[in-house]
Short mmCIF file of C-alpha atoms and ligand atoms in Angstrom, two decimals:
data_model
loop_
_atom_site.label_atom_id
_atom_site.label_comp_id
_atom_site.label_asym_id
_atom_site.label_seq_id
_atom_site.Cartn_x
_atom_site.Cartn_y
_atom_site.Cartn_z
CA MET A 28 0.00 0.00 0.00
CA ALA A 29 2.86 2.34 0.86
CA ARG A 30 4.39 1.59 -2.53
CA GLU A 31 1.21 2.57 -4.37
CA TRP A 32 1.31 6.04 -2.66
CA GLY A 33 4.94 6.41 -3.52
CA LEU A 34 6.11 6.26 0.09
CA SER A 35 9.15 4.38 1.22
CA PHE A 36 8.76 1.86 4.05
CA ARG A 37 10.91 4.13 6.14
CA THR A 38 8.56 7.17 5.77
CA PHE A 39 5.56 4.97 6.34
CA GLY A 40 7.14 3.72 9.55
CA TYR A 41 7.66 7.29 10.78
CA LEU A 42 4.04 8.20 10.01
CA VAL A 43 2.75 5.21 11.95
CA LEU A 44 4.98 6.18 14.88
CA VAL A 45 3.80 9.82 14.83
CA ALA A 46 0.15 8.69 14.65
CA PHE A 47 0.73 6.36 17.59
CA ILE A 48 2.33 9.12 19.70
CA MET A 49 -0.53 11.48 18.90
CA VAL A 50 -3.21 8.95 19.89
CA PHE A 51 -1.32 8.20 23.12
CA THR A 52 -0.86 11.90 24.01
CA PHE A 53 -4.48 12.84 23.38
CA GLY A 54 -5.63 9.74 25.25
CA LEU A 55 -3.57 10.80 28.26
CA LEU A 56 -4.85 14.39 28.11
CA TRP A 57 -8.46 13.22 27.83
CA HIS A 58 -7.98 10.87 30.76
CA ASN A 59 -6.46 13.62 32.92
CA SER A 60 -9.10 16.13 32.06
CA HIS A 61 -11.68 13.68 33.42
CA ARG A 62 -9.77 12.81 36.55
CA PHE A 63 -9.43 16.48 37.52
CA GLN A 64 -12.63 17.76 36.10
CA TRP A 65 -12.82 20.61 38.64
CA VAL A 66 -9.51 21.94 37.37
CA SER A 67 -10.60 22.14 33.78
CA SER A 68 -13.99 23.64 34.67
CA VAL A 69 -12.31 26.26 36.81
CA ASN A 70 -9.92 27.14 34.02
CA ILE A 71 -12.80 27.68 31.67
CA LEU A 72 -14.56 29.88 34.20
CA CYS A 73 -11.50 31.99 34.80
CA SER A 74 -10.80 32.56 31.14
CA ASN A 75 -14.37 33.76 30.66
CA LEU A 76 -14.19 36.32 33.41
CA GLN A 77 -12.98 39.82 32.92
CA LEU A 78 -10.67 40.48 35.82
CA GLN A 79 -12.71 43.08 37.59
CA ASN A 80 -13.70 43.61 41.16
CA ASN A 81 -17.34 43.20 40.24
CA TYR A 82 -18.34 40.53 42.71
CA GLU A 83 -21.97 40.71 41.70
CA ASP A 84 -21.25 39.03 38.38
CA ILE A 85 -18.78 36.47 39.64
CA GLN A 86 -20.78 35.38 42.67
CA LYS A 87 -22.34 32.42 40.91
CA ASP A 88 -19.06 31.29 39.35
CA ILE A 89 -16.98 31.18 42.48
CA LYS A 90 -16.14 27.74 43.71
CA ILE A 91 -14.63 27.19 47.09
CA GLN A 92 -13.98 23.49 47.40
CA ARG A 93 -12.39 21.42 50.08
CA LEU A 94 -9.90 19.61 47.88
CA PHE A 95 -9.43 16.41 49.82
CA ASP A 96 -12.92 16.14 51.29
CA GLU A 97 -14.29 15.06 47.97
CA ASP A 98 -11.64 12.46 47.14
CA PRO A 99 -12.25 9.26 49.13
CA SER A 100 -9.07 7.65 47.82
CA SER A 101 -6.92 10.39 49.31
CA GLU A 102 -4.69 9.34 52.16
CA VAL A 103 -3.81 12.90 53.04
CA ASN A 104 -5.40 14.08 56.27
CA VAL A 105 -4.53 17.74 56.05
CA LYS A 106 -7.44 19.64 54.54
CA PHE A 107 -6.83 22.80 52.64
CA PRO A 108 -9.75 24.51 51.01
CA ARG A 109 -9.42 25.55 47.41
CA MET A 110 -10.49 29.13 46.93
CA VAL A 111 -11.10 29.75 43.30
CA TYR A 112 -12.14 33.17 42.14
CA PRO A 113 -10.63 35.99 40.13
CA LYS A 114 -7.88 37.87 41.88
CA PRO A 115 -9.10 41.06 43.59
CA LEU A 116 -7.60 44.15 42.03
CA ALA A 117 -5.09 46.14 44.07
CA VAL A 118 -5.07 48.88 41.46
CA GLY A 119 -7.78 49.68 38.99
CA PRO A 120 -11.41 50.69 38.78
CA PRO A 121 -13.26 50.22 42.09
CA SER A 122 -16.30 47.94 42.19
CA ARG A 123 -18.59 50.87 43.08
CA THR A 124 -18.02 54.43 41.93
CA ASP A 125 -21.46 55.77 42.89
CA VAL A 126 -21.19 55.32 46.67
CA ILE A 127 -18.57 55.61 49.40
CA VAL A 128 -17.54 52.17 50.62
CA MET A 129 -15.16 53.17 53.43
CA THR A 130 -15.40 55.72 56.23
CA PRO A 131 -12.47 58.00 57.16
CA TRP A 132 -11.89 55.72 60.17
CA PHE A 133 -11.65 52.71 57.85
CA ALA A 134 -14.96 51.07 58.59
CA PRO A 135 -16.41 49.41 55.48
CA ILE A 136 -19.85 50.54 54.30
CA ILE A 137 -21.65 47.49 52.97
CA TRP A 138 -23.17 47.90 49.52
CA GLU A 139 -24.01 45.25 46.95
CA SER A 140 -21.03 44.16 44.75
CA THR A 141 -18.40 45.23 47.27
CA PHE A 142 -18.08 41.83 48.96
CA SER A 143 -17.81 38.18 48.08
CA ILE A 144 -20.23 36.25 50.25
CA ASN A 145 -18.48 32.94 49.50
CA ILE A 146 -15.19 34.15 50.93
CA LEU A 147 -16.96 35.62 53.98
CA ASN A 148 -19.09 32.50 54.53
CA GLU A 149 -15.98 30.31 54.45
CA TYR A 150 -14.35 32.53 57.07
CA PHE A 151 -17.34 32.64 59.43
CA LYS A 152 -18.28 28.98 58.86
CA GLU A 153 -14.84 27.92 60.04
CA ARG A 154 -15.42 29.83 63.27
CA ASN A 155 -18.82 28.09 63.68
CA ILE A 156 -20.46 31.25 64.95
CA ILE A 157 -23.94 31.69 66.44
CA ILE A 158 -25.86 34.83 65.54
CA GLY A 159 -28.55 36.18 67.88
CA LEU A 160 -31.34 38.17 66.22
CA THR A 161 -33.31 40.27 68.71
CA ALA A 162 -36.67 41.93 68.03
CA PHE A 163 -39.49 43.26 70.17
CA ALA A 164 -43.13 42.30 69.69
CA ILE A 165 -44.90 44.27 72.39
CA LYS A 166 -48.68 44.56 72.37
CA LYS A 167 -50.14 44.65 68.87
CA TYR A 168 -46.74 44.44 67.23
CA VAL A 169 -46.87 40.69 67.83
CA VAL A 170 -48.75 40.47 64.51
CA PHE A 171 -45.47 41.24 62.71
CA THR A 172 -43.62 38.19 64.11
CA GLU A 173 -44.87 35.61 61.62
CA LYS A 174 -43.72 37.39 58.46
CA PHE A 175 -40.56 38.52 60.21
CA LEU A 176 -39.57 34.97 61.19
CA LYS A 177 -40.69 33.35 57.93
CA THR A 178 -38.66 35.73 55.80
CA ALA A 179 -35.69 35.50 58.19
CA GLU A 180 -35.69 31.74 57.61
CA GLU A 181 -35.38 32.42 53.91
CA TYR A 182 -32.82 35.25 53.88
CA PHE A 183 -31.13 35.83 57.23
CA MET A 184 -27.76 34.13 57.83
CA VAL A 185 -28.70 31.08 55.79
CA GLY A 186 -26.34 28.18 56.53
CA HIS A 187 -25.25 29.59 59.89
CA LYS A 188 -26.51 29.02 63.43
CA VAL A 189 -29.17 31.49 64.50
CA ASN A 190 -30.98 32.17 67.77
CA TYR A 191 -34.10 34.27 67.42
CA TYR A 192 -34.79 36.27 70.57
CA ILE A 193 -38.35 37.61 70.48
CA PHE A 194 -39.15 39.90 73.41
CA THR A 195 -42.88 40.01 73.99
CA ASP A 196 -45.62 40.56 76.55
CA ARG A 197 -47.82 38.10 74.59
CA PRO A 198 -45.81 34.88 74.36
CA LYS A 199 -48.87 32.82 73.39
CA ASP A 200 -49.35 34.94 70.28
CA VAL A 201 -45.88 34.24 68.89
CA PRO A 202 -46.33 31.62 66.15
CA ASN A 203 -44.44 28.38 66.54
CA LEU A 204 -43.02 28.04 63.04
CA PRO A 205 -40.89 25.17 61.76
CA LEU A 206 -37.28 26.35 61.68
CA LYS A 207 -34.34 25.09 59.66
CA GLU A 208 -31.59 23.08 61.32
CA GLY A 209 -29.35 25.04 63.65
CA ARG A 210 -31.96 27.75 64.22
CA LYS A 211 -33.87 28.19 67.48
CA LEU A 212 -36.62 30.47 68.72
CA HIS A 213 -36.31 31.91 72.22
CA ILE A 214 -39.38 33.74 73.46
CA ILE A 215 -38.48 36.20 76.18
CA GLU A 216 -41.45 37.41 78.19
CA VAL A 217 -41.13 41.03 79.25
CA ARG A 218 -43.43 43.70 80.61
CA ASN A 219 -45.00 46.32 78.38
CA TYR A 220 -45.09 50.07 78.82
CA ALA A 221 -48.14 52.28 78.38
CA GLN A 222 -46.36 54.92 76.35
CA TRP A 223 -45.15 53.90 72.91
CA GLN A 224 -42.03 56.04 73.23
CA GLU A 225 -41.13 54.03 76.28
CA VAL A 226 -41.82 50.72 74.49
CA SER A 227 -39.26 51.73 71.90
CA MET A 228 -36.74 53.20 74.35
CA ARG A 229 -36.81 50.39 76.90
CA ARG A 230 -35.47 48.06 74.24
CA MET A 231 -32.01 49.35 75.14
CA GLU A 232 -32.43 48.38 78.79
CA MET A 233 -33.87 44.96 78.02
CA ILE A 234 -31.25 44.09 75.41
CA ASN A 235 -28.63 45.24 77.91
CA ASN A 236 -29.99 43.03 80.71
CA TYR A 237 -30.36 39.93 78.55
CA THR A 238 -26.96 40.42 76.92
CA LYS A 239 -25.37 40.27 80.35
CA THR A 240 -27.27 37.23 81.61
CA LYS A 241 -28.02 35.23 78.47
CA PHE A 242 -26.81 36.38 75.07
CA ILE A 243 -23.16 36.61 76.03
CA LYS A 244 -23.24 32.87 76.74
CA GLU A 245 -25.30 31.93 73.70
CA ALA A 246 -24.23 34.08 70.78
CA ASP A 247 -21.07 35.40 69.11
CA TYR A 248 -22.86 38.32 67.45
CA LEU A 249 -26.11 40.14 68.12
CA VAL A 250 -28.27 41.78 65.49
CA CYS A 251 -30.94 44.08 66.97
CA VAL A 252 -33.78 45.12 64.69
CA ASP A 253 -37.34 46.46 64.44
CA ILE A 254 -40.03 43.82 64.02
CA ASP A 255 -42.36 45.68 61.63
CA MET A 256 -40.06 44.45 58.87
CA GLN A 257 -39.56 41.64 56.40
CA PHE A 258 -36.41 40.21 54.87
CA SER A 259 -36.64 40.36 51.11
CA ASP A 260 -33.09 39.56 49.99
CA HIS A 261 -29.82 38.18 51.35
CA VAL A 262 -28.67 39.43 54.77
CA GLY A 263 -25.62 37.44 55.81
CA VAL A 264 -22.31 37.45 57.61
CA GLU A 265 -21.08 40.45 55.60
CA ILE A 266 -22.85 42.61 58.22
CA LEU A 267 -20.96 41.19 61.19
CA SER A 268 -18.34 43.21 62.99
CA ASP A 269 -17.49 44.35 66.54
CA VAL A 270 -20.11 47.10 66.45
CA PHE A 271 -22.19 48.15 63.48
CA GLY A 272 -24.92 50.64 62.59
CA THR A 273 -27.09 51.26 59.53
CA LEU A 274 -27.53 54.38 57.40
CA HIS A 275 -31.10 55.64 57.83
CA PRO A 276 -32.91 55.39 54.46
CA ALA A 277 -34.21 58.96 54.71
CA PHE A 278 -30.85 60.63 55.45
CA PHE A 279 -27.97 58.80 53.75
CA GLY A 280 -27.59 61.57 51.18
CA ALA A 281 -28.44 64.43 53.51
CA SER A 282 -26.24 67.18 54.88
CA ARG A 283 -25.24 67.31 58.53
CA ASP A 284 -27.55 70.19 59.37
CA SER A 285 -30.58 68.29 58.11
CA PHE A 286 -29.93 65.25 60.32
CA THR A 287 -32.62 64.92 62.98
CA TYR A 288 -30.09 64.63 65.80
CA GLU A 289 -31.15 65.97 69.20
CA ARG A 290 -30.28 69.67 69.07
CA ARG A 291 -31.21 70.77 72.58
CA SER A 292 -28.02 70.99 74.61
CA GLU A 293 -29.86 70.01 77.83
CA SER A 294 -30.25 66.45 76.55
CA LEU A 295 -27.48 63.88 76.80
CA ALA A 296 -28.35 62.96 73.20
CA TYR A 297 -27.30 66.46 72.08
CA ILE A 298 -24.97 66.55 69.11
CA PRO A 299 -23.40 69.94 68.30
CA PRO A 300 -23.99 71.22 64.75
CA ASP A 301 -20.36 70.68 63.73
CA GLU A 302 -20.20 67.02 64.82
CA GLY A 303 -21.55 63.73 63.54
CA ASP A 304 -20.85 61.52 60.53
CA PHE A 305 -24.09 59.88 59.46
CA TYR A 306 -27.67 59.61 60.62
CA TYR A 307 -28.05 56.03 61.83
CA ALA A 308 -31.35 54.17 62.05
CA GLY A 309 -32.60 52.97 65.42
CA GLY A 310 -34.01 49.85 63.79
CA PHE A 311 -30.81 47.98 62.87
CA PHE A 312 -27.61 47.80 64.88
CA GLY A 313 -25.48 45.11 66.45
CA GLY A 314 -22.08 43.65 67.14
CA THR A 315 -20.45 41.33 69.63
CA PRO A 316 -22.34 40.86 72.91
CA GLN A 317 -19.60 42.83 74.65
CA GLU A 318 -19.98 45.83 72.33
CA VAL A 319 -23.79 45.63 72.29
CA TYR A 320 -23.67 45.55 76.07
CA ARG A 321 -21.61 48.76 76.13
CA LEU A 322 -23.79 50.49 73.56
CA THR A 323 -27.14 49.63 75.17
CA LYS A 324 -25.84 50.49 78.63
CA ALA A 325 -24.65 53.92 77.50
CA CYS A 326 -27.92 54.65 75.68
CA HIS A 327 -30.12 53.43 78.52
CA GLU A 328 -28.21 55.37 81.17
CA ALA A 329 -28.33 58.56 79.12
CA MET A 330 -32.10 58.13 78.72
CA MET A 331 -32.52 57.65 82.48
CA GLU A 332 -30.44 60.76 83.23
CA ASP A 333 -32.54 62.78 80.78
CA LYS A 334 -35.75 61.35 82.24
CA LYS A 335 -34.73 62.63 85.68
CA LYS A 336 -34.40 66.09 84.15
CA GLY A 337 -37.76 65.72 82.43
CA ILE A 338 -36.33 65.66 78.92
CA GLU A 339 -36.62 63.01 76.24
CA ALA A 340 -34.65 63.12 73.01
CA VAL A 341 -36.52 63.99 69.83
CA TRP A 342 -36.26 60.55 68.20
CA HIS A 343 -36.10 58.54 71.42
CA ASP A 344 -33.68 55.59 71.38
CA GLU A 345 -32.51 56.53 67.87
CA SER A 346 -31.22 59.90 69.13
CA TYR A 347 -29.16 58.26 71.89
CA LEU A 348 -27.82 55.68 69.45
CA ASN A 349 -26.70 58.48 67.13
CA LYS A 350 -24.99 60.22 70.01
CA TYR A 351 -23.16 57.03 70.98
CA PHE A 352 -21.88 56.49 67.43
CA VAL A 353 -20.38 59.98 67.24
CA TYR A 354 -17.96 59.06 70.03
CA HIS A 355 -17.75 55.29 69.54
CA LYS A 356 -17.38 54.86 65.82
CA PRO A 357 -18.99 51.75 64.37
CA THR A 358 -16.51 49.25 62.92
CA LYS A 359 -18.85 48.52 60.01
CA ILE A 360 -21.77 50.42 58.50
CA LEU A 361 -24.68 48.93 56.59
CA SER A 362 -26.04 50.77 53.58
CA PRO A 363 -29.80 51.46 53.33
CA GLU A 364 -30.07 48.17 51.41
CA TYR A 365 -30.37 46.77 54.92
CA LEU A 366 -33.20 49.04 56.03
CA TRP A 367 -35.47 50.29 53.33
CA ASP A 368 -39.02 51.51 53.12
CA ASN A 369 -40.77 51.14 49.76
CA GLY A 370 -42.48 54.42 50.56
CA MET A 371 -39.10 55.92 49.65
CA GLY A 372 -39.32 54.45 46.15
CA SER A 373 -36.33 52.98 44.31
CA LEU A 374 -32.95 54.42 43.37
CA PRO A 375 -30.23 53.37 40.92
CA ILE A 376 -27.66 53.09 43.73
CA LEU A 377 -29.93 50.69 45.57
CA LYS A 378 -29.15 47.37 43.88
CA LYS A 379 -30.90 45.31 46.54
CA LYS A 380 -33.64 45.81 49.10
CA ARG A 381 -32.75 43.31 51.75
CA PHE A 382 -34.88 44.30 54.73
CA LEU A 383 -38.10 46.19 54.12
CA ALA A 384 -40.57 48.01 56.33
CA VAL A 385 -43.97 46.31 56.35
CA PRO A 386 -46.60 48.95 55.66
CA LYS A 387 -48.64 49.50 58.78
CA ASN A 388 -51.83 51.31 59.63
CA HIS A 389 -50.30 53.63 62.21
CA ALA A 390 -53.58 54.57 63.86
CA ALA A 391 -54.81 50.99 64.22
CA ILE A 392 -51.55 49.31 65.20
CA ARG A 393 -50.64 51.94 67.73
CA SER A 394 -54.02 52.49 69.40
CA ASN A 395 -54.39 51.17 72.91
CA ASP A 396 -57.59 49.18 72.41
CA ARG A 397 -56.90 45.47 72.34
CA LYS A 398 -58.30 44.56 68.95
C1 5GW B 429 -46.36 51.42 69.30
C2 5GW B 429 -46.86 52.65 68.98
C3 5GW B 429 -46.06 53.62 68.44
C4 5GW B 429 -44.72 53.31 68.20
C5 5GW B 429 -44.21 52.06 68.53
C6 5GW B 429 -45.03 51.10 69.07
C7 5GW B 429 -44.50 49.78 69.39
C8 5GW B 429 -43.19 49.43 69.02
C9 5GW B 429 -45.29 48.77 70.02
O1 5GW B 429 -46.44 48.93 70.39
N1 5GW B 429 -44.75 47.51 70.22
C10 5GW B 429 -43.47 47.23 69.86
O2 5GW B 429 -43.03 46.07 70.03
N2 5GW B 429 -42.68 48.18 69.28
C11 5GW B 429 -41.29 47.84 68.94
O3 5GW B 429 -40.54 49.00 68.74
C12 5GW B 429 -41.26 47.04 67.64
O4 5GW B 429 -40.18 46.14 67.68
C13 5GW B 429 -41.01 48.13 66.62
O5 5GW B 429 -40.50 47.63 65.42
C14 5GW B 429 -40.06 49.03 67.39
C15 5GW B 429 -39.98 50.50 66.88
O6 5GW B 429 -41.28 51.04 66.68
P1 5GW B 429 -41.81 51.34 65.21
O7 5GW B 429 -41.40 50.22 64.33
O8 5GW B 429 -43.28 51.60 65.26
O9 5GW B 429 -41.04 52.64 64.82
P2 5GW B 429 -40.84 53.19 63.32
O10 5GW B 429 -39.98 54.39 63.48
O11 5GW B 429 -40.14 52.12 62.52
O12 5GW B 429 -42.21 53.46 62.75
MN1 MN B 430 -40.19 50.07 62.54
#
């Protein structure tokens, strides 16, 4: 046959050899690509990604795998996670150019696409933390607990251990919902107060008392929120820090002189016109039990001092919280994504609405009659 094509036996021999080597090489490559399938898939992912700090787009492509966990034949006991994602940029366009993502005291301000939840989850998962979520359901506000808890199950700290602490004067009216593994409901029975201002303000005292006797033993972080709210998108470990506050949705773009800080110098909540960084919301703060203890103690004691003098700050507990944060800077700040009211509409900078006010009939929910 070689003769018919005008090839010498020698050339034909070479061709056969080359063909054999090629088949062998491709066979080996094909075999390897199947043995280490995660490597090839990761390579494909990486080559498709523009190397940007836009974590929003890469979120779904990130793979953090425990290399040896998944290989039963491995005899290696040391377990190193693989952390596969595009390299963060040290120099180059920032992930957000429309908002400030860092305070002058180097506390991050948490906006969508500034963090990678997979990296953060890996970090907090390794520490096996427990997060305590506190909320008050006093009097008629108990009606908000069901939606609050149901949506928290869906969006709040999914995959982590959570203790719900519901403070209420109506424990029987708190629904007993099925909770996911690692999540527990603690109903804390407390007294009510006749005046609504006091209901709101006494939260500081009650959180303070229970932090000292209970939370400090049961939780690594506390998240203290309003209950007339629903979770509507991811709220996870990216919020956790020693002590954190949230930008109030009505004031994050406002000037200092339009903040509704307490402006009467007789009150301990007084903030002089040339001080203050942001206007923080009373309905979402937290931190470690130690820091929450300090914060709630300071706020409660200031309220009690003012009460003796017959003065109460203009926005109650929120005013004292704002005062505290002027002199004890939060170590992390949550953007209004974490506390939004649809009454405020939508904005281009607001990529996510994670925790939303539930519309309420103010007159009906706040009246003193029992139904
Ligand atoms: C009742 C009437 C007027 C204002 C507050 C209340 C009230 C508040 C109440 O009867 N029961 C109660 O548990 N609260 C707690 O205080 C809830 O956790 C509530 O989310 C929080 C703050 O009060 P809000 O939500 O009415 O305040 P805004 O500023 O969010 O409207
Ligand atoms: Mn509220």
